[in-house]
GROMACS .gro file of C-alpha atoms in nm:
model
  395
    1MET     CA    1   0.000   0.000   0.000
    2ALA     CA    2   0.143   0.339  -0.104
    3LYS     CA    3   0.236   0.581   0.168
    4ARG     CA    4   0.037   0.898   0.216
    5ARG     CA    5   0.225   1.193   0.061
    6ILE     CA    6   0.238   1.564   0.149
    7GLY     CA    7   0.389   1.832  -0.074
    8ILE     CA    8   0.538   2.158   0.054
    9LEU     CA    9   0.653   2.469  -0.134
   10THR     CA   10   0.774   2.823  -0.066
   11GLY     CA   11   0.687   3.105  -0.306
   12GLY     CA   12   0.772   3.473  -0.347
   13GLY     CA   13   1.044   3.648  -0.148
   14ASP     CA   14   1.239   3.453   0.110
   15VAL     CA   15   1.223   3.536   0.481
   16PRO     CA   16   1.392   3.388   0.788
   17GLY     CA   17   1.190   3.102   0.937
   18LEU     CA   18   1.089   2.913   0.622
   19ASN     CA   19   1.331   2.628   0.686
   20ALA     CA   20   1.188   2.581   1.035
   21VAL     CA   21   0.846   2.516   0.880
   22ILE     CA   22   0.990   2.268   0.631
   23LYS     CA   23   1.176   2.079   0.904
   24SER     CA   24   0.881   2.066   1.144
   25VAL     CA   25   0.650   1.920   0.879
   26THR     CA   26   0.914   1.669   0.767
   27TYR     CA   27   0.984   1.548   1.121
   28ARG     CA   28   0.615   1.514   1.200
   29GLY     CA   29   0.565   1.317   0.880
   30SER     CA   30   0.837   1.071   0.976
   31GLU     CA   31   0.653   1.002   1.300
   32ASN     CA   32   0.334   0.908   1.114
   33ASP     CA   33   0.498   0.724   0.822
   34ILE     CA   34   0.386   0.999   0.583
   35GLU     CA   35   0.611   1.100   0.296
   36VAL     CA   36   0.693   1.469   0.260
   37VAL     CA   37   0.822   1.598  -0.073
   38GLY     CA   38   0.965   1.942  -0.131
   39LEU     CA   39   0.864   2.127  -0.447
   40ARG     CA   40   1.153   2.349  -0.564
   41ARG     CA   41   1.101   2.707  -0.676
   42GLY     CA   42   0.744   2.744  -0.555
   43TRP     CA   43   0.466   2.708  -0.809
   44GLU     CA   44   0.727   2.666  -1.083
   45ALA     CA   45   0.777   2.308  -0.967
   46LEU     CA   46   0.419   2.225  -1.062
   47THR     CA   47   0.422   2.417  -1.391
   48HIS     CA   48   0.765   2.319  -1.523
   49VAL     CA   49   0.833   1.966  -1.399
   50ASN     CA   50   0.826   1.697  -1.666
   51LEU     CA   51   0.738   1.379  -1.483
   52GLU     CA   52   0.858   1.171  -1.780
   53ASP     CA   53   1.207   1.322  -1.757
   54PRO     CA   54   1.416   1.192  -1.462
   55ALA     CA   55   1.643   1.499  -1.472
   56SER     CA   56   1.347   1.738  -1.455
   57ARG     CA   57   1.186   1.534  -1.182
   58SER     CA   58   1.499   1.530  -0.966
   59HIS     CA   59   1.548   1.904  -1.024
   60TYR     CA   60   1.204   2.001  -0.901
   61ILE     CA   61   1.103   1.722  -0.661
   62ILE     CA   62   1.304   1.659  -0.342
   63PRO     CA   63   1.207   1.377  -0.102
   64LEU     CA   64   1.246   1.524   0.246
   65ASN     CA   65   1.357   1.327   0.550
   66ARG     CA   66   1.518   1.373   0.888
   67ASP     CA   67   1.868   1.347   0.746
   68ASN     CA   68   1.840   1.619   0.482
   69THR     CA   69   1.641   1.858   0.701
   70ARG     CA   70   1.820   1.802   1.033
   71THR     CA   71   2.012   2.132   1.032
   72ILE     CA   72   1.815   2.350   0.790
   73ASP     CA   73   1.636   2.545   1.062
   74ARG     CA   74   1.968   2.692   1.174
   75SER     CA   75   1.981   2.927   0.875
   76GLY     CA   76   1.754   3.166   0.690
   77GLY     CA   77   1.627   3.156   0.334
   78THR     CA   78   1.457   2.845   0.199
   79VAL     CA   79   1.625   2.520   0.103
   80LEU     CA   80   1.342   2.467  -0.146
   81HIS     CA   81   1.428   2.793  -0.321
   82SER     CA   82   1.160   3.022  -0.454
   83SER     CA   83   1.025   3.203  -0.760
   84ARG     CA   84   0.749   3.443  -0.854
   85THR     CA   85   0.554   3.203  -1.073
   86ASN     CA   86   0.184   3.249  -1.138
   87PRO     CA   87   0.040   2.936  -1.304
   88SER     CA   88  -0.270   3.135  -1.403
   89LYS     CA   89  -0.066   3.382  -1.609
   90MET     CA   90   0.237   3.217  -1.762
   91LYS     CA   91   0.417   3.440  -2.011
   92LYS     CA   92   0.624   3.151  -2.147
   93LEU     CA   93   0.547   2.781  -2.151
   94PRO     CA   94   0.809   2.516  -2.069
   95ASP     CA   95   0.940   2.346  -2.382
   96HIS     CA   96   0.759   2.020  -2.316
   97LEU     CA   97   0.424   2.201  -2.291
   98VAL     CA   98   0.438   2.436  -2.591
   99SER     CA   99   0.213   2.213  -2.800
  100ASN     CA  100  -0.056   2.188  -2.532
  101ASP     CA  101  -0.379   2.379  -2.570
  102PHE     CA  102  -0.401   2.588  -2.252
  103PRO     CA  103  -0.648   2.876  -2.205
  104ALA     CA  104  -0.480   3.197  -2.325
  105SER     CA  105  -0.540   3.564  -2.252
  106LEU     CA  106  -0.421   3.881  -2.420
  107SER     CA  107  -0.376   4.203  -2.220
  108THR     CA  108  -0.249   4.543  -2.330
  109LYS     CA  109  -0.069   4.792  -2.107
  110GLY     CA  110   0.121   5.095  -2.224
  111GLY     CA  111   0.056   4.995  -2.582
  112ILE     CA  112   0.230   4.660  -2.533
  113ALA     CA  113   0.027   4.343  -2.579
  114THR     CA  114   0.111   4.047  -2.356
  115ARG     CA  115  -0.011   3.693  -2.407
  116THR     CA  116  -0.038   3.461  -2.108
  117TRP     CA  117  -0.152   3.104  -2.049
  118ASP     CA  118  -0.336   2.943  -1.759
  119VAL     CA  119  -0.165   2.609  -1.697
  120THR     CA  120  -0.370   2.511  -1.395
  121ALA     CA  121  -0.474   2.190  -1.570
  122GLN     CA  122  -0.107   2.090  -1.580
  123VAL     CA  123  -0.063   2.177  -1.213
  124LEU     CA  124  -0.353   1.947  -1.125
  125ALA     CA  125  -0.211   1.673  -1.346
  126ASN     CA  126   0.131   1.702  -1.183
  127LEU     CA  127  -0.012   1.689  -0.831
  128SER     CA  128  -0.198   1.373  -0.928
  129GLY     CA  129   0.106   1.223  -1.102
  130LEU     CA  130   0.319   1.287  -0.795
  131GLY     CA  131   0.061   1.130  -0.567
  132ILE     CA  132   0.042   1.441  -0.349
  133GLU     CA  133  -0.273   1.419  -0.139
  134HIS     CA  134  -0.225   1.739   0.059
  135LEU     CA  135  -0.023   2.051  -0.021
  136ILE     CA  136   0.128   2.310   0.213
  137ALA     CA  137   0.186   2.646   0.044
  138ILE     CA  138   0.401   2.900   0.229
  139GLY     CA  139   0.393   3.254   0.095
  140GLY     CA  140   0.246   3.600   0.086
  141ASP     CA  141  -0.059   3.740  -0.091
  142ASP     CA  142   0.048   3.632  -0.439
  143THR     CA  143   0.145   3.274  -0.353
  144LEU     CA  144  -0.164   3.227  -0.137
  145SER     CA  145  -0.397   3.370  -0.402
  146TYR     CA  146  -0.316   3.073  -0.623
  147ALA     CA  147  -0.344   2.838  -0.324
  148ALA     CA  148  -0.702   2.963  -0.281
  149LYS     CA  149  -0.770   2.890  -0.648
  150LEU     CA  150  -0.646   2.534  -0.614
  151ASN     CA  151  -0.859   2.485  -0.306
  152ASP     CA  152  -1.165   2.596  -0.504
  153LEU     CA  153  -1.074   2.332  -0.763
  154GLY     CA  154  -1.073   2.056  -0.503
  155VAL     CA  155  -0.705   2.035  -0.410
  156LYS     CA  156  -0.652   1.974  -0.040
  157ILE     CA  157  -0.434   2.263   0.067
  158ILE     CA  158  -0.319   2.438   0.385
  159ALA     CA  159  -0.149   2.778   0.372
  160ILE     CA  160   0.113   2.941   0.591
  161PRO     CA  161   0.157   3.322   0.573
  162LYS     CA  162   0.506   3.465   0.532
  163THR     CA  163   0.610   3.816   0.444
  164MET     CA  164   0.810   4.075   0.633
  165ASP     CA  165   0.548   4.325   0.511
  166ASN     CA  166   0.305   4.150   0.751
  167ASP     CA  167   0.018   4.236   0.517
  168VAL     CA  168  -0.157   3.900   0.465
  169ARG     CA  169  -0.522   3.921   0.565
  170ASN     CA  170  -0.688   3.710   0.835
  171THR     CA  171  -0.376   3.700   1.055
  172GLU     CA  172  -0.199   3.942   1.286
  173TYR     CA  173   0.142   3.798   1.209
  174CYS     CA  174   0.338   3.661   0.913
  175ILE     CA  175   0.668   3.474   0.931
  176GLY     CA  176   0.958   3.711   0.872
  177PHE     CA  177   0.809   4.021   1.033
  178SER     CA  178   0.986   4.009   1.369
  179THR     CA  179   1.330   3.948   1.217
  180ALA     CA  180   1.275   4.237   0.973
  181ILE     CA  181   1.195   4.477   1.257
  182THR     CA  182   1.487   4.349   1.465
  183ARG     CA  183   1.728   4.395   1.174
  184ALA     CA  184   1.593   4.739   1.081
  185SER     CA  185   1.612   4.859   1.440
  186ASP     CA  186   1.968   4.733   1.478
  187ALA     CA  187   2.079   4.897   1.152
  188ILE     CA  188   1.924   5.231   1.243
  189GLN     CA  189   2.072   5.229   1.592
  190ARG     CA  190   2.416   5.154   1.448
  191GLN     CA  191   2.392   5.426   1.186
  192ARG     CA  192   2.300   5.690   1.441
  193THR     CA  193   2.673   5.730   1.503
  194THR     CA  194   2.747   5.804   1.138
  195VAL     CA  195   2.446   6.028   1.078
  196GLY     CA  196   2.527   6.217   1.398
  197SER     CA  197   2.897   6.245   1.320
  198HIS     CA  198   2.815   6.416   0.991
  199GLU     CA  199   2.522   6.615   1.136
  200ARG     CA  200   2.275   6.508   0.872
  201ILE     CA  201   1.921   6.378   0.829
  202GLY     CA  202   1.921   5.998   0.804
  203ILE     CA  203   1.666   5.844   0.567
  204PHE     CA  204   1.600   5.469   0.577
  205ARG     CA  205   1.401   5.275   0.317
  206VAL     CA  206   1.235   4.945   0.405
  207PHE     CA  207   1.000   4.712   0.222
  208GLY     CA  208   0.629   4.779   0.224
  209ARG     CA  209   0.474   4.809  -0.121
  210ASP     CA  210   0.115   4.854  -0.009
  211ALA     CA  211   0.125   4.851   0.370
  212GLY     CA  212   0.339   5.030   0.627
  213PHE     CA  213   0.371   4.771   0.902
  214THR     CA  214   0.749   4.733   0.864
  215ALA     CA  215   0.816   5.108   0.863
  216LEU     CA  216   0.569   5.183   1.145
  217TYR     CA  217   0.695   4.912   1.380
  218THR     CA  218   1.057   5.001   1.311
  219ALA     CA  219   0.974   5.362   1.397
  220TYR     CA  220   0.789   5.243   1.708
  221ALA     CA  221   1.093   5.047   1.828
  222THR     CA  222   1.350   5.318   1.748
  223SER     CA  223   1.146   5.629   1.839
  224ILE     CA  224   1.180   5.798   1.500
  225ARG     CA  225   0.939   5.930   1.238
  226CYS     CA  226   0.800   5.725   0.952
  227VAL     CA  227   0.611   5.758   0.624
  228ILE     CA  228   0.371   5.482   0.520
  229PRO     CA  229   0.176   5.398   0.202
  230GLU     CA  230  -0.161   5.436   0.375
  231TYR     CA  231  -0.120   5.810   0.434
  232LYS     CA  232   0.026   6.081   0.211
  233VAL     CA  233   0.215   6.327   0.427
  234ASP     CA  234   0.257   6.701   0.373
  235LEU     CA  235   0.613   6.722   0.241
  236ASP     CA  236   0.696   7.071   0.370
  237LYS     CA  237   0.560   6.985   0.713
  238LEU     CA  238   0.759   6.661   0.733
  239ILE     CA  239   1.081   6.837   0.633
  240GLN     CA  240   1.017   7.111   0.887
  241LEU     CA  241   0.966   6.853   1.164
  242LEU     CA  242   1.290   6.676   1.073
  243VAL     CA  243   1.487   7.001   1.056
  244GLU     CA  244   1.347   7.119   1.391
  245GLU     CA  245   1.428   6.783   1.549
  246LYS     CA  246   1.778   6.796   1.404
  247ARG     CA  247   1.848   7.140   1.548
  248ALA     CA  248   1.712   7.039   1.888
  249ASN     CA  249   1.934   6.730   1.900
  250PRO     CA  250   2.269   6.785   2.079
  251SER     CA  251   2.434   6.581   1.800
  252ASN     CA  252   2.248   6.780   1.532
  253TYR     CA  253   2.082   6.494   1.341
  254SER     CA  254   1.738   6.341   1.288
  255LEU     CA  255   1.606   6.017   1.139
  256VAL     CA  256   1.307   5.895   0.938
  257VAL     CA  257   1.209   5.555   0.793
  258LEU     CA  258   1.005   5.524   0.471
  259SER     CA  259   0.811   5.231   0.329
  260GLU     CA  260   0.902   5.162  -0.033
  261GLY     CA  261   0.543   5.252  -0.124
  262ALA     CA  262   0.537   5.572   0.082
  263ALA     CA  263   0.439   5.899  -0.084
  264TRP     CA  264   0.357   6.260  -0.012
  265GLU     CA  265   0.100   6.494  -0.157
  266GLY     CA  266   0.183   6.555  -0.522
  267TYR     CA  267   0.425   6.262  -0.550
  268GLU     CA  268   0.349   5.933  -0.719
  269VAL     CA  269   0.567   5.630  -0.660
  270GLN     CA  270   0.783   5.565  -0.964
  271GLU     CA  271   0.806   5.213  -1.105
  272TYR     CA  272   1.042   5.056  -1.356
  273GLY     CA  273   1.121   4.730  -1.531
  274GLU     CA  274   0.897   4.449  -1.651
  275PRO     CA  275   0.611   4.343  -1.423
  276ASP     CA  276   0.655   4.011  -1.246
  277ALA     CA  277   0.417   3.716  -1.270
  278TYR     CA  278   0.167   3.894  -1.047
  279GLY     CA  279   0.186   4.232  -1.221
  280HIS     CA  280   0.425   4.405  -0.978
  281ARG     CA  281   0.700   4.630  -1.108
  282LYS     CA  282   1.002   4.741  -0.907
  283LYS     CA  283   0.967   5.070  -0.726
  284ALA     CA  284   1.221   5.349  -0.760
  285SER     CA  285   1.372   5.453  -0.428
  286VAL     CA  286   1.141   5.698  -0.253
  287ALA     CA  287   1.429   5.762  -0.009
  288GLU     CA  288   1.643   5.912  -0.285
  289SER     CA  289   1.354   6.128  -0.406
  290PHE     CA  290   1.290   6.247  -0.051
  291ALA     CA  291   1.660   6.327  -0.002
  292ASP     CA  292   1.654   6.542  -0.315
  293GLU     CA  293   1.350   6.733  -0.184
  294ILE     CA  294   1.517   6.797   0.154
  295LYS     CA  295   1.824   6.936  -0.020
  296ARG     CA  296   1.618   7.153  -0.253
  297ARG     CA  297   1.370   7.285   0.001
  298ALA     CA  298   1.576   7.307   0.320
  299GLY     CA  299   1.938   7.295   0.206
  300GLU     CA  300   2.007   7.009   0.447
  301GLU     CA  301   2.247   6.724   0.374
  302THR     CA  302   2.120   6.367   0.408
  303ILE     CA  303   2.240   6.008   0.433
  304THR     CA  304   2.014   5.749   0.270
  305SER     CA  305   2.023   5.377   0.347
  306ASP     CA  306   1.827   5.108   0.163
  307LEU     CA  307   1.770   4.838   0.424
  308THR     CA  308   1.526   4.631   0.216
  309TYR     CA  309   1.698   4.303   0.127
  310ASP     CA  310   1.914   4.300   0.438
  311LEU     CA  311   1.598   4.268   0.649
  312ARG     CA  312   1.499   3.936   0.489
  313SER     CA  313   1.846   3.782   0.494
  314GLY     CA  314   2.018   3.564   0.753
  315ASN     CA  315   1.887   3.365   1.046
  316PRO     CA  316   1.545   3.409   1.210
  317ASP     CA  317   1.516   3.567   1.551
  318PHE     CA  318   1.343   3.383   1.836
  319MET     CA  319   0.995   3.513   1.752
  320ASP     CA  320   1.010   3.411   1.388
  321LYS     CA  321   1.145   3.068   1.473
  322LEU     CA  322   0.875   3.016   1.736
  323VAL     CA  323   0.595   3.122   1.504
  324ALA     CA  324   0.735   2.930   1.206
  325LEU     CA  325   0.761   2.607   1.404
  326THR     CA  326   0.411   2.653   1.544
  327PHE     CA  327   0.255   2.745   1.209
  328GLY     CA  328   0.417   2.436   1.054
  329ASN     CA  329   0.289   2.207   1.327
  330MET     CA  330  -0.059   2.358   1.303
  331ALA     CA  331  -0.062   2.299   0.927
  332TYR     CA  332   0.044   1.939   0.979
  333ASP     CA  333  -0.225   1.882   1.243
  334ALA     CA  334  -0.484   2.026   1.003
  335ILE     CA  335  -0.372   1.778   0.736
  336LEU     CA  336  -0.404   1.486   0.978
  337GLU     CA  337  -0.759   1.602   1.039
  338GLY     CA  338  -0.829   1.616   0.665
  339LYS     CA  339  -0.888   1.991   0.657
  340THR     CA  340  -0.838   2.214   0.355
  341GLY     CA  341  -0.869   2.579   0.252
  342LEU     CA  342  -0.727   2.698   0.583
  343MET     CA  343  -0.424   2.902   0.690
  344SER     CA  344  -0.217   2.899   1.008
  345ALA     CA  345  -0.263   3.235   1.179
  346LEU     CA  346  -0.249   3.448   1.491
  347VAL     CA  347  -0.584   3.600   1.583
  348GLU     CA  348  -0.630   3.814   1.895
  349GLY     CA  349  -0.281   3.700   1.995
  350ARG     CA  350  -0.377   3.331   1.981
  351TYR     CA  351  -0.284   3.062   1.730
  352ASP     CA  352  -0.573   2.958   1.509
  353LEU     CA  353  -0.671   2.826   1.168
  354VAL     CA  354  -0.852   3.072   0.942
  355PRO     CA  355  -0.973   3.068   0.580
  356ILE     CA  356  -0.712   3.138   0.313
  357PRO     CA  357  -0.763   3.510   0.235
  358ASP     CA  358  -0.973   3.621  -0.060
  359ALA     CA  359  -0.721   3.755  -0.313
  360LYS     CA  360  -0.975   4.009  -0.443
  361LEU     CA  361  -0.952   4.200  -0.112
  362GLY     CA  362  -0.583   4.277  -0.165
  363PRO     CA  363  -0.324   4.315   0.110
  364ARG     CA  364  -0.408   4.407   0.467
  365LYS     CA  365  -0.348   4.774   0.554
  366LEU     CA  366  -0.262   4.964   0.870
  367ASP     CA  367  -0.547   5.114   1.068
  368VAL     CA  368  -0.416   5.470   1.036
  369ALA     CA  369  -0.658   5.622   1.287
  370ASN     CA  370  -0.536   5.397   1.567
  371THR     CA  371  -0.170   5.344   1.478
  372TYR     CA  372  -0.031   5.653   1.302
  373ASN     CA  373  -0.006   6.009   1.431
  374THR     CA  374  -0.086   6.211   1.119
  375GLU     CA  375   0.022   6.536   1.285
  376ARG     CA  376   0.365   6.423   1.400
  377TYR     CA  377   0.427   6.145   1.144
  378ARG     CA  378   0.506   5.900   1.421
  379PRO     CA  379   0.347   5.583   1.558
  380ILE     CA  380   0.073   5.632   1.817
  381TYR     CA  381   0.219   5.514   2.147
  382GLY     CA  382  -0.082   5.541   2.375
  383ASN     CA  383  -0.399   5.338   2.423
  384LYS     CA  384  -0.257   4.990   2.382
  385ARG     CA  385  -0.436   4.818   2.667
  386GLY     CA  386  -0.638   4.519   2.549
  387LEU     CA  387  -0.462   4.485   2.215
  388PRO     CA  388  -0.301   4.155   2.110
  389ILE     CA  389   0.077   4.124   2.135
  390PHE     CA  390   0.145   4.265   1.787
  391LEU     CA  391  -0.076   4.570   1.850
  392ASN     CA  392  -0.307   4.510   1.553
  393ARG     CA  393  -0.600   4.286   1.480
  394ALA     CA  394  -0.647   4.059   1.183
  395SER     CA  395  -0.857   4.206   0.902
   0.00000   0.00000   0.00000
C-alpha cells in the first residue's frame, strides 16, 4: 500500500523562518509514516516539472527526510528555493508544454500586448502524477492567491503566511516580520553614530509596497518618524519637523524611515522594469527622491540607506522561529484532520486556523486612525491596553 504523501513549497520572497516550517512538517511526517516531498522554486515546480524526464523530476522534486532537514532550521532563506511564478498567467510555456492547448489571454498595457496562459490543468495533473494528497503552500498574498484557487478546484491545501510586510489578511502575524523589525532597528541604531557624526538627516528605506507595518513598527521600536503607504504626508511639514528635530538634537541629526510605497501629496511612486508574474514592477527609491527634496527645500544634507533586502536575509530571531515552528505544526495537524482551505494564523494573539484570504480583497493595511499620528508622522504610542501582542487585529 502506497504511503500517504504531502507536498510543501515556498513562493515569493524569502524570509527567515521558512526552513523551520519545512523541518517541522518533515519530522512530524516521519513520526506518522507519511512521505513529505519538497517542491523546488514554488509554483514553478508544478508548472515546469516533466514527470517523464528523470532529470526534470529530480530538479524540481526533493524527497524530504530527517537526514536532509536536520540542520536546515539553523539558517535563513529556503532550502526549497523560490520564484514568482503564477500558473494562471504564464508568459512563457516550458518546452515540453508548448504544443498543449491551454487557455490563453491577451492584455495590453502601455501599448504593449502580452499573451499569457493558464496552466492550472497541468498543475492538477502534476499533483496527481506525484501522488500528493495534501499541499502546504508558504507565501504572501500572491502565492496564497493561487493556493485559494487550487482549493476551489478541489485540491486539499493548507497555507502558511510569510512576508516581512506582515500584510496578509486574516492573521496578525506573518513569518519574517519580527526578524525584519529586529534587523531594521539594529541597523538604524548603528547608523546613528554616522548620521550624527556628519550632522545630517538619516533616511531609511524598508520594504512595504502597499502597507506600512514594517516602517511603522521600526519607527515604534527606534522612536523615529516614519512615512507609510496608507497616508500621504505634507512634504513641507515633514521636512520642517525633521529640521526642527535635528536642530534640537545635541548631535544635530534626525532620522526617518520610509516604506518603499510611501508617498507625499503631489508625489506618485515611480516604477520601472517588466512586471513580475503577479503584475508588480520594481519601485524606484522613494528615499532618494525624498533626499533630493530635503536638499532643494531646506538645504540640508542627508544620508540614505536602503535596508530592504538586508531585512529578509540571515537567520530568524526567536519570535520568527517560534511562530514558524508553530505554524508548521498547526498545518500538519490540520492535514491529519483532513482539513483544507485553511491558513495557520495568529488571531487576537492566539494561534488559530482561518480561511485562506480572498485575493480580491488585496493586502491588509494599517489602521491609520489607531496606529499613526498624522500630525507628528510618528506611531501612536498610547492606548494599547487590550490589544493583542502585535498591536493590531487581523482584518
